[in-house]
mmCIF file of C-alpha atoms and ligand atoms in Angstrom:
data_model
loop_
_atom_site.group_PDB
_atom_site.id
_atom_site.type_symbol
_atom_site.label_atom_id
_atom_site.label_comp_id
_atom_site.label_asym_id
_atom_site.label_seq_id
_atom_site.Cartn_x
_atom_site.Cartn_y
_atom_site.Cartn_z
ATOM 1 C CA UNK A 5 13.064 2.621 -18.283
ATOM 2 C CA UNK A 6 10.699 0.906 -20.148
ATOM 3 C CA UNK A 7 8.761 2.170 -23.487
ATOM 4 C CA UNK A 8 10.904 5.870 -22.433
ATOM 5 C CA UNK A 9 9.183 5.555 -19.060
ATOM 6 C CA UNK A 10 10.281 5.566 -15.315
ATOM 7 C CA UNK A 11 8.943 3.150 -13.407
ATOM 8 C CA UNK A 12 6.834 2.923 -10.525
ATOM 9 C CA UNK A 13 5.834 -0.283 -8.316
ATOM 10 C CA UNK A 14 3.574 -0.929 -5.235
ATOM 11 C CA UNK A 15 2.241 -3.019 -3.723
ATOM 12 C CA UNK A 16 -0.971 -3.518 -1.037
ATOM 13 C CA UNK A 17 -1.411 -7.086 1.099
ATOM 14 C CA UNK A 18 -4.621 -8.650 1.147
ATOM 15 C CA UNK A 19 -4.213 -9.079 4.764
ATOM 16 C CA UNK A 20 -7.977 -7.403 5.752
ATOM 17 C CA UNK A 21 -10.602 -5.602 3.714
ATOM 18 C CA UNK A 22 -8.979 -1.984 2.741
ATOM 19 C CA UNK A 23 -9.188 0.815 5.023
ATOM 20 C CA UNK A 24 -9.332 4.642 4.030
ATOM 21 C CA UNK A 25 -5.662 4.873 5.372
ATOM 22 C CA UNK A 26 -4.808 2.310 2.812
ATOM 23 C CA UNK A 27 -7.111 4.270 0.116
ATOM 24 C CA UNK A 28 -5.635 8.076 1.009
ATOM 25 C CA UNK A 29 -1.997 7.071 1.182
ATOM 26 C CA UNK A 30 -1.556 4.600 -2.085
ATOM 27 C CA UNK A 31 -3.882 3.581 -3.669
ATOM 28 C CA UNK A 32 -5.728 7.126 -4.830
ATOM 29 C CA UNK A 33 -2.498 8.448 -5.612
ATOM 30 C CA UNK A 34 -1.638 5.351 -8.144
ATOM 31 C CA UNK A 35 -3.833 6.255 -11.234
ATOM 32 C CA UNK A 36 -1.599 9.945 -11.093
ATOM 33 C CA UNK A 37 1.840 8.286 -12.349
ATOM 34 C CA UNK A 38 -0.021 6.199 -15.026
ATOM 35 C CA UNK A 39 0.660 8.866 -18.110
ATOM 36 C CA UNK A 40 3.845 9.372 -17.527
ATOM 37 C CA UNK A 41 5.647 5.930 -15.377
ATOM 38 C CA UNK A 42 5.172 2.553 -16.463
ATOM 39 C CA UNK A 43 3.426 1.415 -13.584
ATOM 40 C CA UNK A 44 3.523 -2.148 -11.845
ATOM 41 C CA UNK A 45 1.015 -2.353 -8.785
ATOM 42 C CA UNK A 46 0.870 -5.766 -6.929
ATOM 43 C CA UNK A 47 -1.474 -7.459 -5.270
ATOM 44 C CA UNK A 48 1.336 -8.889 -2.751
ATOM 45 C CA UNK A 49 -0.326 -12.149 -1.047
ATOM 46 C CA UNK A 50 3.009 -13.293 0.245
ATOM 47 C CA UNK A 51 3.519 -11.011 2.797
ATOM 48 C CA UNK A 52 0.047 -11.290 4.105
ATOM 49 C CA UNK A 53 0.873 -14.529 4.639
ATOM 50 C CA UNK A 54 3.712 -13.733 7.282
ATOM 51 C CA UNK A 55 0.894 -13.330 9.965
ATOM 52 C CA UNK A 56 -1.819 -15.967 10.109
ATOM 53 C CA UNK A 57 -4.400 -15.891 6.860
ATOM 54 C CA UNK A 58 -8.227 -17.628 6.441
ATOM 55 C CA UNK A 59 -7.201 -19.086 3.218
ATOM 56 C CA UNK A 60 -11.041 -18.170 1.659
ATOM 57 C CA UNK A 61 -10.358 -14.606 2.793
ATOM 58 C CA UNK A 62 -7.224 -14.213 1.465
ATOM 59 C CA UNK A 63 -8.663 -16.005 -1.926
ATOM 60 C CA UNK A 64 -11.651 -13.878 -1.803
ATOM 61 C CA UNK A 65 -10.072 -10.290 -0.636
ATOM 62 C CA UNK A 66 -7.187 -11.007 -3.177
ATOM 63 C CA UNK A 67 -10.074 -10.359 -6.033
ATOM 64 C CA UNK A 68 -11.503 -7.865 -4.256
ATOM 65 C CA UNK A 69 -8.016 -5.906 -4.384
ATOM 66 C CA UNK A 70 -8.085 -6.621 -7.703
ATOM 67 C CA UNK A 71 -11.054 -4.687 -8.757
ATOM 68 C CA UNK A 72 -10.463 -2.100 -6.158
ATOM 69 C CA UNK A 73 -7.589 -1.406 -7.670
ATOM 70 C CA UNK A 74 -9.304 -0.833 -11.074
ATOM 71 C CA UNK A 75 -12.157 0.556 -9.595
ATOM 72 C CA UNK A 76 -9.750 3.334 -8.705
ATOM 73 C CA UNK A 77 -8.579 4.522 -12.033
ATOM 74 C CA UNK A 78 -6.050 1.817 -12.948
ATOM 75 C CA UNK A 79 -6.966 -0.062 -16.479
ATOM 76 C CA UNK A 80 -5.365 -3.091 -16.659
ATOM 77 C CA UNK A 81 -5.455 -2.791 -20.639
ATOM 78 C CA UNK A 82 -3.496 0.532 -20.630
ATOM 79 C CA UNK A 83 0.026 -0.709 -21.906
ATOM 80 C CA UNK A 84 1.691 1.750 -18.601
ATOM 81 C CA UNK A 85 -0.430 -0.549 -16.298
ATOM 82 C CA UNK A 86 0.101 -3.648 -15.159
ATOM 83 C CA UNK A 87 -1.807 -5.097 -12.098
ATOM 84 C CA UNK A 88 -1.080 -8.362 -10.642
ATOM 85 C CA UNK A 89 -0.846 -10.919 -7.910
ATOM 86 C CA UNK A 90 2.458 -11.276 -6.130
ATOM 87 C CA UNK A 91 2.147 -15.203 -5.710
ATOM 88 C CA UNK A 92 1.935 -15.676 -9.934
ATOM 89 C CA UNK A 93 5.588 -14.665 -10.275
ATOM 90 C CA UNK A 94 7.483 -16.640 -8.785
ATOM 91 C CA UNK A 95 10.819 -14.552 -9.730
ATOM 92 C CA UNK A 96 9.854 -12.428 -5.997
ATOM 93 C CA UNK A 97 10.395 -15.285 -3.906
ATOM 94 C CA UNK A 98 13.517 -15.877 -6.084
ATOM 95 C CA UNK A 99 14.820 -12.926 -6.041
ATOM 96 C CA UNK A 100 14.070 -12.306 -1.968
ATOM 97 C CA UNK A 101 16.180 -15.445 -1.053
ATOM 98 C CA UNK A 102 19.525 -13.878 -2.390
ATOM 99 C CA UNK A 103 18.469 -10.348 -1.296
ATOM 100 C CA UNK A 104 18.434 -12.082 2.432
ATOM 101 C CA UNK A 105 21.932 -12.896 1.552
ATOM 102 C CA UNK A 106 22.487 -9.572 1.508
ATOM 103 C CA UNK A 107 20.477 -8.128 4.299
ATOM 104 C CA UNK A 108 22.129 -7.417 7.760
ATOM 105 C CA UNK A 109 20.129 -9.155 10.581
ATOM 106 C CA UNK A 110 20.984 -5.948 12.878
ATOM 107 C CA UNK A 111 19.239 -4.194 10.250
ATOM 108 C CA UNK A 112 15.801 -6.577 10.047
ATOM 109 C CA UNK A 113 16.124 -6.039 13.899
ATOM 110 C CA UNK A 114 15.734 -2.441 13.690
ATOM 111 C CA UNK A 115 12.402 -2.368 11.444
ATOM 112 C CA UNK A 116 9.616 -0.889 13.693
ATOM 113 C CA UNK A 117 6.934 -3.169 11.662
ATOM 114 C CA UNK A 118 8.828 -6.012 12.727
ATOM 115 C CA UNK A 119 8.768 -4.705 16.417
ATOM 116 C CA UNK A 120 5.190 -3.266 16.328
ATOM 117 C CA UNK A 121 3.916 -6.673 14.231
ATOM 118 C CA UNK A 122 6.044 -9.180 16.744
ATOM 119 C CA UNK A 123 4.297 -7.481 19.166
ATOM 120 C CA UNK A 124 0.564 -8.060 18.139
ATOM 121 C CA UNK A 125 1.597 -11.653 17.089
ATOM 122 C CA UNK A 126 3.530 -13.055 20.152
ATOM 123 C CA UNK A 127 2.316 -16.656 19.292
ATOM 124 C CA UNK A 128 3.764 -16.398 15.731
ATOM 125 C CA UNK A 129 7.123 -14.271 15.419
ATOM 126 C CA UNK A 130 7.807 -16.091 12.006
ATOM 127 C CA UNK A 131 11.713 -15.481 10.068
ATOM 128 C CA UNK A 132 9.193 -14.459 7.319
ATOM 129 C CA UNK A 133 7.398 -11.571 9.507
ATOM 130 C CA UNK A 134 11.545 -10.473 10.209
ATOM 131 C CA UNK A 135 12.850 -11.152 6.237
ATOM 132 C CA UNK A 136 9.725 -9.286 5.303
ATOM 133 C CA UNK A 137 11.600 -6.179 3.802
ATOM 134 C CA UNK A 138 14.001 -8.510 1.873
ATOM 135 C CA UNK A 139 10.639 -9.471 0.127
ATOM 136 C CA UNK A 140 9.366 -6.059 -0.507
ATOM 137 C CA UNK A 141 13.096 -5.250 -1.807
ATOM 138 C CA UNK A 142 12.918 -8.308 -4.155
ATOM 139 C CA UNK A 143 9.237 -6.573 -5.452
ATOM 140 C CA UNK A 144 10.788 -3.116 -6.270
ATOM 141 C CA UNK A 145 14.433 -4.405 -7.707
ATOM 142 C CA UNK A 146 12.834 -6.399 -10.200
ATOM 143 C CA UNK A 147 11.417 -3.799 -11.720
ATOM 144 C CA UNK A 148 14.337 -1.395 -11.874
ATOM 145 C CA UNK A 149 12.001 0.909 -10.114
ATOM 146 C CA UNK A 150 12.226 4.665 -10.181
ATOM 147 C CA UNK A 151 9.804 5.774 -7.622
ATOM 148 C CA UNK A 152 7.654 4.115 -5.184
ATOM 149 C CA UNK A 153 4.458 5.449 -3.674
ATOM 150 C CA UNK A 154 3.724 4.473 0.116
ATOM 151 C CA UNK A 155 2.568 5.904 3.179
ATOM 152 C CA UNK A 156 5.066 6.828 6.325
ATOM 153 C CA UNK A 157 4.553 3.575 7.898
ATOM 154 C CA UNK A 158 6.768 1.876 4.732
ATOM 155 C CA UNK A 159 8.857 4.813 4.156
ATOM 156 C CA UNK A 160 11.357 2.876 6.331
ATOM 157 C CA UNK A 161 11.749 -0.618 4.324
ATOM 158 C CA UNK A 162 12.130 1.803 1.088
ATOM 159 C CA UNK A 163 15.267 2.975 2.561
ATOM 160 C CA UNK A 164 16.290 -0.469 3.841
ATOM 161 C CA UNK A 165 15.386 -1.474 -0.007
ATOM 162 C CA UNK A 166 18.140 1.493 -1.211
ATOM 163 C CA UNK A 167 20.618 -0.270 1.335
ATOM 164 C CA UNK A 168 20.288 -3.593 -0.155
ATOM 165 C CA UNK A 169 20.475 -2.518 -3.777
ATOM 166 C CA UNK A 170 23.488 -0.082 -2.938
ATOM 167 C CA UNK A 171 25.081 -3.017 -1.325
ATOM 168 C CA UNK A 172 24.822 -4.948 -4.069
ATOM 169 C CA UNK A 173 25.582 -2.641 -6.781
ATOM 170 C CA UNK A 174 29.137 -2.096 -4.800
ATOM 171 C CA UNK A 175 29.785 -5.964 -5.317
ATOM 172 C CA UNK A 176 28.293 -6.305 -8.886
ATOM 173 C CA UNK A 177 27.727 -2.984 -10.417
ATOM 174 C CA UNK A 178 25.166 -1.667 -12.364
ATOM 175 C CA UNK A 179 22.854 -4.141 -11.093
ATOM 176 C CA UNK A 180 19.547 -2.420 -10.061
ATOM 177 C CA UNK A 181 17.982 1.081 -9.981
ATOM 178 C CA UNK A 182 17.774 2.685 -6.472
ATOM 179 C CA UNK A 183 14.325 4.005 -5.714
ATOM 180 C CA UNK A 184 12.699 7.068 -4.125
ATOM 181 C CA UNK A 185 9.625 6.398 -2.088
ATOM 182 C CA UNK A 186 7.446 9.618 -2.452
ATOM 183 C CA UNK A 187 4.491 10.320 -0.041
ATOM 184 C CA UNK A 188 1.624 12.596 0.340
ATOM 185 C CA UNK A 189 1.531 15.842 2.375
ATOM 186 C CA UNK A 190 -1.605 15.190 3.338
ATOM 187 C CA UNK A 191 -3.207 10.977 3.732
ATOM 188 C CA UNK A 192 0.577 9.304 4.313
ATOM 189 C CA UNK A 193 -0.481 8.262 7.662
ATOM 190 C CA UNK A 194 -4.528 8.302 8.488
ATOM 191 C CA UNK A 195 -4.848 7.476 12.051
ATOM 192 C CA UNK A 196 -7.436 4.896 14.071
ATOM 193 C CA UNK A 197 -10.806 6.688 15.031
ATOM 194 C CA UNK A 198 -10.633 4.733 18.070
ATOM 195 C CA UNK A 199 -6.938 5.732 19.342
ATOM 196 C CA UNK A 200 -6.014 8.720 17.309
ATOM 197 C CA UNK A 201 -1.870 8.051 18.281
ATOM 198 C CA UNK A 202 -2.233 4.495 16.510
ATOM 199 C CA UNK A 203 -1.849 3.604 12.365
ATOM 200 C CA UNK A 204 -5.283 2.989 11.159
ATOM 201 C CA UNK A 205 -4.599 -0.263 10.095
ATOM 202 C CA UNK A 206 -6.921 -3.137 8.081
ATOM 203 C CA UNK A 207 -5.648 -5.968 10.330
ATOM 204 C CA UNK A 208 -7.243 -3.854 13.524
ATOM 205 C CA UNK A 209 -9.937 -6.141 15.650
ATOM 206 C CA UNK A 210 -11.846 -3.079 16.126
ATOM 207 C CA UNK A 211 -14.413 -2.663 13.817
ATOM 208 C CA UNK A 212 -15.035 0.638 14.739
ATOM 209 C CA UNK A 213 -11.313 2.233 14.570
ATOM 210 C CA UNK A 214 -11.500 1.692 10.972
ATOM 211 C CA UNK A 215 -13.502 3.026 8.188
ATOM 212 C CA UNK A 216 -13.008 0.510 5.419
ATOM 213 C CA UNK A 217 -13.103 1.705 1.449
ATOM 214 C CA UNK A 218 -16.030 -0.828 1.108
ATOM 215 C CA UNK A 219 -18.633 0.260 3.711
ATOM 216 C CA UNK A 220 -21.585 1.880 3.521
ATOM 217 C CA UNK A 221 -22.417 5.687 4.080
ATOM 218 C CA UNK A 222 -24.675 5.026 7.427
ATOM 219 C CA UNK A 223 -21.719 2.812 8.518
ATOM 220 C CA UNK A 224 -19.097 5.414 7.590
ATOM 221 C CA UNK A 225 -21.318 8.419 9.025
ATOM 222 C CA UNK A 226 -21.957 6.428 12.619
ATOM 223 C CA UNK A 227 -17.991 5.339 13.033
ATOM 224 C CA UNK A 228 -16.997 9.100 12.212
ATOM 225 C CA UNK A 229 -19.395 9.955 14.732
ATOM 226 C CA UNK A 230 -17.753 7.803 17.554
ATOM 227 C CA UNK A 231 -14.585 9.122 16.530
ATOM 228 C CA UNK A 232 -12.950 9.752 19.349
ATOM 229 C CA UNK A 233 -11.886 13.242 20.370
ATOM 230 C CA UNK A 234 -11.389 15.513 22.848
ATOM 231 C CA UNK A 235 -12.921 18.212 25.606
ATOM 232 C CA UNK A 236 -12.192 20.876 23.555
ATOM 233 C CA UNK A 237 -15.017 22.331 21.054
ATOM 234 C CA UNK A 238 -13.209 24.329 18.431
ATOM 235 C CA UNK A 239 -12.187 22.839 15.615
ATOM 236 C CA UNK A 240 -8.610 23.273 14.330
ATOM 237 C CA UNK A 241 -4.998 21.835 13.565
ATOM 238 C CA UNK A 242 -3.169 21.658 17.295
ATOM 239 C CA UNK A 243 -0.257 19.982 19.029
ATOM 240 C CA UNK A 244 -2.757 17.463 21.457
ATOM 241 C CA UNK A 245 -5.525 17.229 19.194
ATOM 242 C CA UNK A 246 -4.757 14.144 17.778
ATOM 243 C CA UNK A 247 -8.353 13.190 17.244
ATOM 244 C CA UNK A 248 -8.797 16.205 15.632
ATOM 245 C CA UNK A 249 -5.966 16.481 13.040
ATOM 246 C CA UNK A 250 -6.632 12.962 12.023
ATOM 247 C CA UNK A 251 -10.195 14.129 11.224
ATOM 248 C CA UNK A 252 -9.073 17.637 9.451
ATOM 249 C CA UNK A 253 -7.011 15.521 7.584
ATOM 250 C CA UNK A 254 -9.119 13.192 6.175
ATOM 251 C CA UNK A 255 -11.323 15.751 5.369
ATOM 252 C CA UNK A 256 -8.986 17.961 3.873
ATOM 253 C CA UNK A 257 -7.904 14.505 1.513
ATOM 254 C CA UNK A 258 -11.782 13.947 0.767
ATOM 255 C CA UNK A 259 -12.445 17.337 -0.021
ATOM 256 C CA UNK A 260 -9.168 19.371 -1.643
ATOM 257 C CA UNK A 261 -9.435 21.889 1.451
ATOM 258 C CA UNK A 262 -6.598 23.232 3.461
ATOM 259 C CA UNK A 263 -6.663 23.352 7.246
ATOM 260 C CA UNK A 264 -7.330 27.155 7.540
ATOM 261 C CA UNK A 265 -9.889 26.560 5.003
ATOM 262 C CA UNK A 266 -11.567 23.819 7.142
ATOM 263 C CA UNK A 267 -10.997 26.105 10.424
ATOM 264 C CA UNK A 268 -12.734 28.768 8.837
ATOM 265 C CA UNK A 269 -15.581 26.516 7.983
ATOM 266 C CA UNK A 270 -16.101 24.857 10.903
ATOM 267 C CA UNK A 271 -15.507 28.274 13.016
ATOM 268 C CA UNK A 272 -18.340 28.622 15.777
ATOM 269 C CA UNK A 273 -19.625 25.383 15.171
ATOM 270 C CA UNK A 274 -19.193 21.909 17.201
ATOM 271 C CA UNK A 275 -17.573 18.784 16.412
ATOM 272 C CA UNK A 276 -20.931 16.882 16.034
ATOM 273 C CA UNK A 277 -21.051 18.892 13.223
ATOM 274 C CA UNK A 278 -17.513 18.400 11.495
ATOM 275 C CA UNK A 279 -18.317 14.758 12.577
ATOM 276 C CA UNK A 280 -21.186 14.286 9.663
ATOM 277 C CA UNK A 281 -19.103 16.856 7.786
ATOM 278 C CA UNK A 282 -16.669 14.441 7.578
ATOM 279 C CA UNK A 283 -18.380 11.311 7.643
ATOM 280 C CA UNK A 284 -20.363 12.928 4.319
ATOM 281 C CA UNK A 285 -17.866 13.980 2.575
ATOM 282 C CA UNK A 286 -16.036 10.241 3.048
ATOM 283 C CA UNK A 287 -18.767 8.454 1.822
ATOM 284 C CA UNK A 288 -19.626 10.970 -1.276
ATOM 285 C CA UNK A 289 -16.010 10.218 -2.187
ATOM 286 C CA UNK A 290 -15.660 6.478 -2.229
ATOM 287 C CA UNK A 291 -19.535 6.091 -3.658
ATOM 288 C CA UNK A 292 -18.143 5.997 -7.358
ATOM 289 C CA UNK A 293 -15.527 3.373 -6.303
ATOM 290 C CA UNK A 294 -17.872 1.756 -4.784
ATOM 291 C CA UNK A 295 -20.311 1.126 -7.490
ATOM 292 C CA UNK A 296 -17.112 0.675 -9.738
ATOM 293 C CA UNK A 297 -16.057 -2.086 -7.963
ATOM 294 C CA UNK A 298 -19.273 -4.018 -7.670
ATOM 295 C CA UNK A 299 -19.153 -4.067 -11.491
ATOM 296 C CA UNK A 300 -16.020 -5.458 -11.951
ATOM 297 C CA UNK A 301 -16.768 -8.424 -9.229
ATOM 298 C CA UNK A 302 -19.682 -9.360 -11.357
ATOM 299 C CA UNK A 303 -17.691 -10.599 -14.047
ATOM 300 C CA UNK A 304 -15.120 -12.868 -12.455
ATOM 301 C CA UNK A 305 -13.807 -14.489 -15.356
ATOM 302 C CA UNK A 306 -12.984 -11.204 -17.065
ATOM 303 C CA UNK A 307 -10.938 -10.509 -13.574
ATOM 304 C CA UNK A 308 -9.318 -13.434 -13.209
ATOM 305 C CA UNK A 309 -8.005 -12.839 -17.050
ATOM 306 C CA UNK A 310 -6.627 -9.160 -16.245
ATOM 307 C CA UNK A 311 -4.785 -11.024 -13.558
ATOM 308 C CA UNK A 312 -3.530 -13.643 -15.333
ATOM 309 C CA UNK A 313 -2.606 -10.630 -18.021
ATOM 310 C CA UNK A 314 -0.701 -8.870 -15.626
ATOM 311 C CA UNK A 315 1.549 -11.488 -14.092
ATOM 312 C CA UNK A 316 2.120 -12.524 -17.323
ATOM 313 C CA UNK A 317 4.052 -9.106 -18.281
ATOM 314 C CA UNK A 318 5.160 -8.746 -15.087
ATOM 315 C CA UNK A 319 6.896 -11.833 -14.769
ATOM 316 C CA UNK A 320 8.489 -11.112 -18.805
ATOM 317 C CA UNK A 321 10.066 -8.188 -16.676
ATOM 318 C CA UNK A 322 11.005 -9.972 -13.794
ATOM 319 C CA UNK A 323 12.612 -12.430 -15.394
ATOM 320 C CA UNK A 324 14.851 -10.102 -16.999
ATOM 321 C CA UNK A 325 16.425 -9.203 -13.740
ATOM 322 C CA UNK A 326 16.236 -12.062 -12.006
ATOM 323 C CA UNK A 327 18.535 -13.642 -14.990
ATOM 324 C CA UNK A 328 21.025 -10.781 -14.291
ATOM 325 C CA UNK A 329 21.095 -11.105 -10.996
ATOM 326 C CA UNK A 330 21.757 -15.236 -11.167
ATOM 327 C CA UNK A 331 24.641 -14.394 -13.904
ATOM 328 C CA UNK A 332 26.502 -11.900 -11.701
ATOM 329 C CA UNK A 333 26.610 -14.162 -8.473
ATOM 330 C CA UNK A 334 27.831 -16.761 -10.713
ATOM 331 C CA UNK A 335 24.973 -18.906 -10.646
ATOM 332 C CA UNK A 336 25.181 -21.698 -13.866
ATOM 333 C CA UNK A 337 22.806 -20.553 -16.672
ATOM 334 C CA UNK A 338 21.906 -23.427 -18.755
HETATM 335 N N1 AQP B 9 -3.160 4.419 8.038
HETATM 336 C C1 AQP B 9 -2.526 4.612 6.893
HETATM 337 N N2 AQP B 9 -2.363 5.865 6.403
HETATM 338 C C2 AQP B 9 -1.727 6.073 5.219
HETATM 339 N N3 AQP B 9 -1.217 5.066 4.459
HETATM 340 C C3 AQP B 9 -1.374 3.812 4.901
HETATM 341 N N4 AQP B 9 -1.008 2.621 4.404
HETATM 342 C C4 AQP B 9 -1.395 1.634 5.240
HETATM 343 N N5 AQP B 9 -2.034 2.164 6.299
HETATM 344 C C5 AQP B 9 -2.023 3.504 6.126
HETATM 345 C C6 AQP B 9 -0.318 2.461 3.140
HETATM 346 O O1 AQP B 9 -1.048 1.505 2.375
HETATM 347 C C7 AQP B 9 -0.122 0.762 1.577
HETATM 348 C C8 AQP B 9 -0.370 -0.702 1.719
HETATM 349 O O2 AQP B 9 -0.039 -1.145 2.988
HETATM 350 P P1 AQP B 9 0.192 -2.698 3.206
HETATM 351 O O3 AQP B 9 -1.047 -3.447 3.000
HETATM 352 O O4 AQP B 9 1.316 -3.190 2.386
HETATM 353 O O5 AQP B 9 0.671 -2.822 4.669
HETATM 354 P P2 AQP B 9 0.528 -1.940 5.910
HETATM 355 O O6 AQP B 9 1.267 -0.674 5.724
HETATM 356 O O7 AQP B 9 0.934 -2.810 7.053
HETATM 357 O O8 AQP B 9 -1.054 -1.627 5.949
HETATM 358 P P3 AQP B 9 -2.089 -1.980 7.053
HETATM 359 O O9 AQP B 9 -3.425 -1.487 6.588
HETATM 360 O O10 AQP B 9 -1.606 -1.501 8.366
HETATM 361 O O11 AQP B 9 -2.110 -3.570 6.999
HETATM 362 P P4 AQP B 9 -1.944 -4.597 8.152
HETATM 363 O O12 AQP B 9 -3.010 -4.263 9.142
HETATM 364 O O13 AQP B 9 -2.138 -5.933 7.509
HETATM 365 O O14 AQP B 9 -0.559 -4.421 8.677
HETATM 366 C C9 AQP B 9 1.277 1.174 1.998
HETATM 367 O O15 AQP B 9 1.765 2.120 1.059
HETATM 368 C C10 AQP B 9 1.060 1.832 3.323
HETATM 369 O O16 AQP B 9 2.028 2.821 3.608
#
C-alpha cells in the first residue's frame, strides 16, 4: 500500500508505434484505477531491446509513449500517477538478475512469447528474449503490486511472476506482494486485420494488419476496409468468423455496444457497411488522443521533465525493495 492505496503497475515496450490492440487492452483501461490504486505505468525500453531496436526509433517512440500515455487520461502531476521510463531505474535490471536466480529454465522454456518471438527472430534467439519474464517480474515486485492490467497475450508471465514471488516468499518470507493480472471482457486480445487467428501486434511488417493509435481517419477507414473476412454476408458473433468477431469487437470497445446490439444494427445490411461502421467509429474515438498527444510533443522539455519526475519516485520506491531483497539473501549493506 502506499498513501492507503493498492497498487497497480504496467508496463508497454516501445518496440513499434502503438497499435489499437495495445490501446483497447491497457492502455484505455489505465486512467480507470487512478482514483483509487497508486498507479506506476512504465515505459519499459529494456525489453524492447531483447529483439533488434533502431536506436532513433526507440529514442523517438519512447517520447511518443510518453505523451500517449498522458494523452490518454494519465497526469503525471496527480500524486496516484507516476509514469516513467524503465531504463532510468536501474533497481529493474537489479532486481531481474536475482529473480533469474530464482526462475526455473523449464519454466522460461514453456513461455509461448518466447516460442512465438524465437520464432520470428531465428537470427537472434537472445538469453534476454528467454529471461524476459524474470524482467517483467522484477517491474511488478518492486512495486509490491496489487493488480496488474494486461491483455491475454501477458496473462501468462503474470502467473510465472506469482511463481517467482511465491518461491521466494517460501525462502524469505514476507518479501513481496503477489499480483492479480485483470483483463477486459471485451479488447484483451484485438486480432490482425490481415490474419484474423494472429495477435495484432506493433512489431507486425504488415502495414496493413495493423491499425496504429496514431494514424489518420482515411488510413484507419481504408485498412478496416481491407479487413479481411469471409463469404458469408451477415454480420454476427460465430465460431469461424474470426474476421468478424475481431471486427464486432473492436467495435463493440469503440462504441460501448454489445454484440446483439451490433447484430441488430447491422441486421440486413453488408459488411462494406459495418466496414466504415467500424473504421468511423475507430477514428472518432482516438481523434481526442490524437490531438492530445500532438500537444504534449510540442513541448519536449516539459516531457522530458515528467519523465525525469517519474523515475525519480519510482526509483524512491524501488529502492525500497530492492534494499529488502539484498538484506534477506544476505547481501553486505554498507
Ligand atoms: N492485440 C492485442 N490485443 C489486446 N491487448 C494487447 N496488448 C498487446 N497486443 C494486444 C497488450 O498491450 C500491452 C503492452 O504490450 P507490450 O508492448 O508489452 O508487448 P506485447 O504484448 O508483445 O505487444 P505487441 O504489440 O505484440 O508488441 P510486439 O510486437 O513488440 O511484441 C500488454 O498489456 C499486452 O497484453
Amino acid at each position: 500500500m502506499i498513501n492507503d492505496k493498492k497498487i497497480i503497475f504496467s508496463g508497454i515496450q516501445p518496440s513499434g508505434n502503438l497499435t489499437i490492440g495495445n490501446y483497447l487492452g491497457a492502455l484505455k483501461n489505465f486512467s480507470e484505477y487512478i482514483d483509487n490504486y497508486k498507479c506506476f505505468y512504465c515505459i519499459v525500453d529494456e525489453h524492447a531491446i531483447t529483439v533488434r531496436q533502431v536506436p532513433a526509433d526507440l529514442r523517438r517512440r519512447s517520447y511518443e509513449m510518453m505523451a500517449l500515455y498522458m494523452a490518454c487520461g494519465l497526469d503525471p502531476t496527480n500524486e496516484n500517477v507516476t509514469l516513467y521510463v524503465q531504463s532510468h531505474v536501474p533497481a529493474h535490471a537489479e532486481l531481474a538478475w536475482i529473480l533469474n536466480c530464482f526462475t526455473g529454465f523449464g519454466e522460461l522454456s514453456r513461455m509461448t512469447q518466447f516460442k512465438d518471438k524465437s520464432a520470428k527472430h531465428a537470427d537472434n534467439i537472445n538469453a534476454g528474449l528467454f529471461t524476459y519474464p524474470a524482467l517483467m517480474a522484477a517491474d511488478i515486485l518492486l512495486y509490491q503490486t496489487d493488480i496488474v492490467p494486461v491483455g491475454i497475450d501477458q496473462k501468462q508471465h503474470v502467473e510465472l511472476t506469482r511463481d517467482i514471488a511465491n518461491r521466494f516468499n517460501q525462502l524469505y518470507p514476507d518479501t513481496f506482494t503477489i499480483p492479480e493480472p485483470v483483463m477486459k471482457k471485451t479488447g484483451a486480445k484485438i486480432m490482425s486485420l490481415a490474419d484474423p487467428t494472429k495477435k495484432m501486434s506493433k512489431s507486425d511488417e504488415n502495414q496493413n494488419a495493423v491499425v496504429y493509435i496514431l494514424d489518420d481517419k482515411d488510413t484507419i477507414i481504408r485498412k478496416f476496409k481491407r479487413a479481411v473476412t469471409d463469404s458469408d454476408t451477415c454480420v454476427r458473433v460465430a465460431e469461424g468468423k474470426d474476421g468478424i468477431n475481431n471486427l464486432i469487437s473492436i467495435y463493440s470497445c469503440f462504441t460501448g455496444k454489445t454484440d446483439e446490439e451490433i447484430e441488430r444494427e447491422f441486421e440486413g445490411r453488408g459488411y462494406g457497411d459495418f466496414k466504415l461502421a467500424v473504421g468511423e467509429a475507430c477514428a472518432d474515438a482516438l481523434a481526442p488522443v490524437q490531438a492530445e498527444f500532438k500537444r504534449i510533443m510540442s513541448d519536449k522539455a516539459q516531457l522530458e521533465q515528467f519523465m525525469k519526475n517519474g523515475a525519480d519516485e519510482a526509483a524512491y520506491y524501488a529502492r525500497k525493495t530492492l534494499s529488502k531483497v539484498r538484506r534477506k539473501l544476505g547481501f553486505v549493506q554498507i
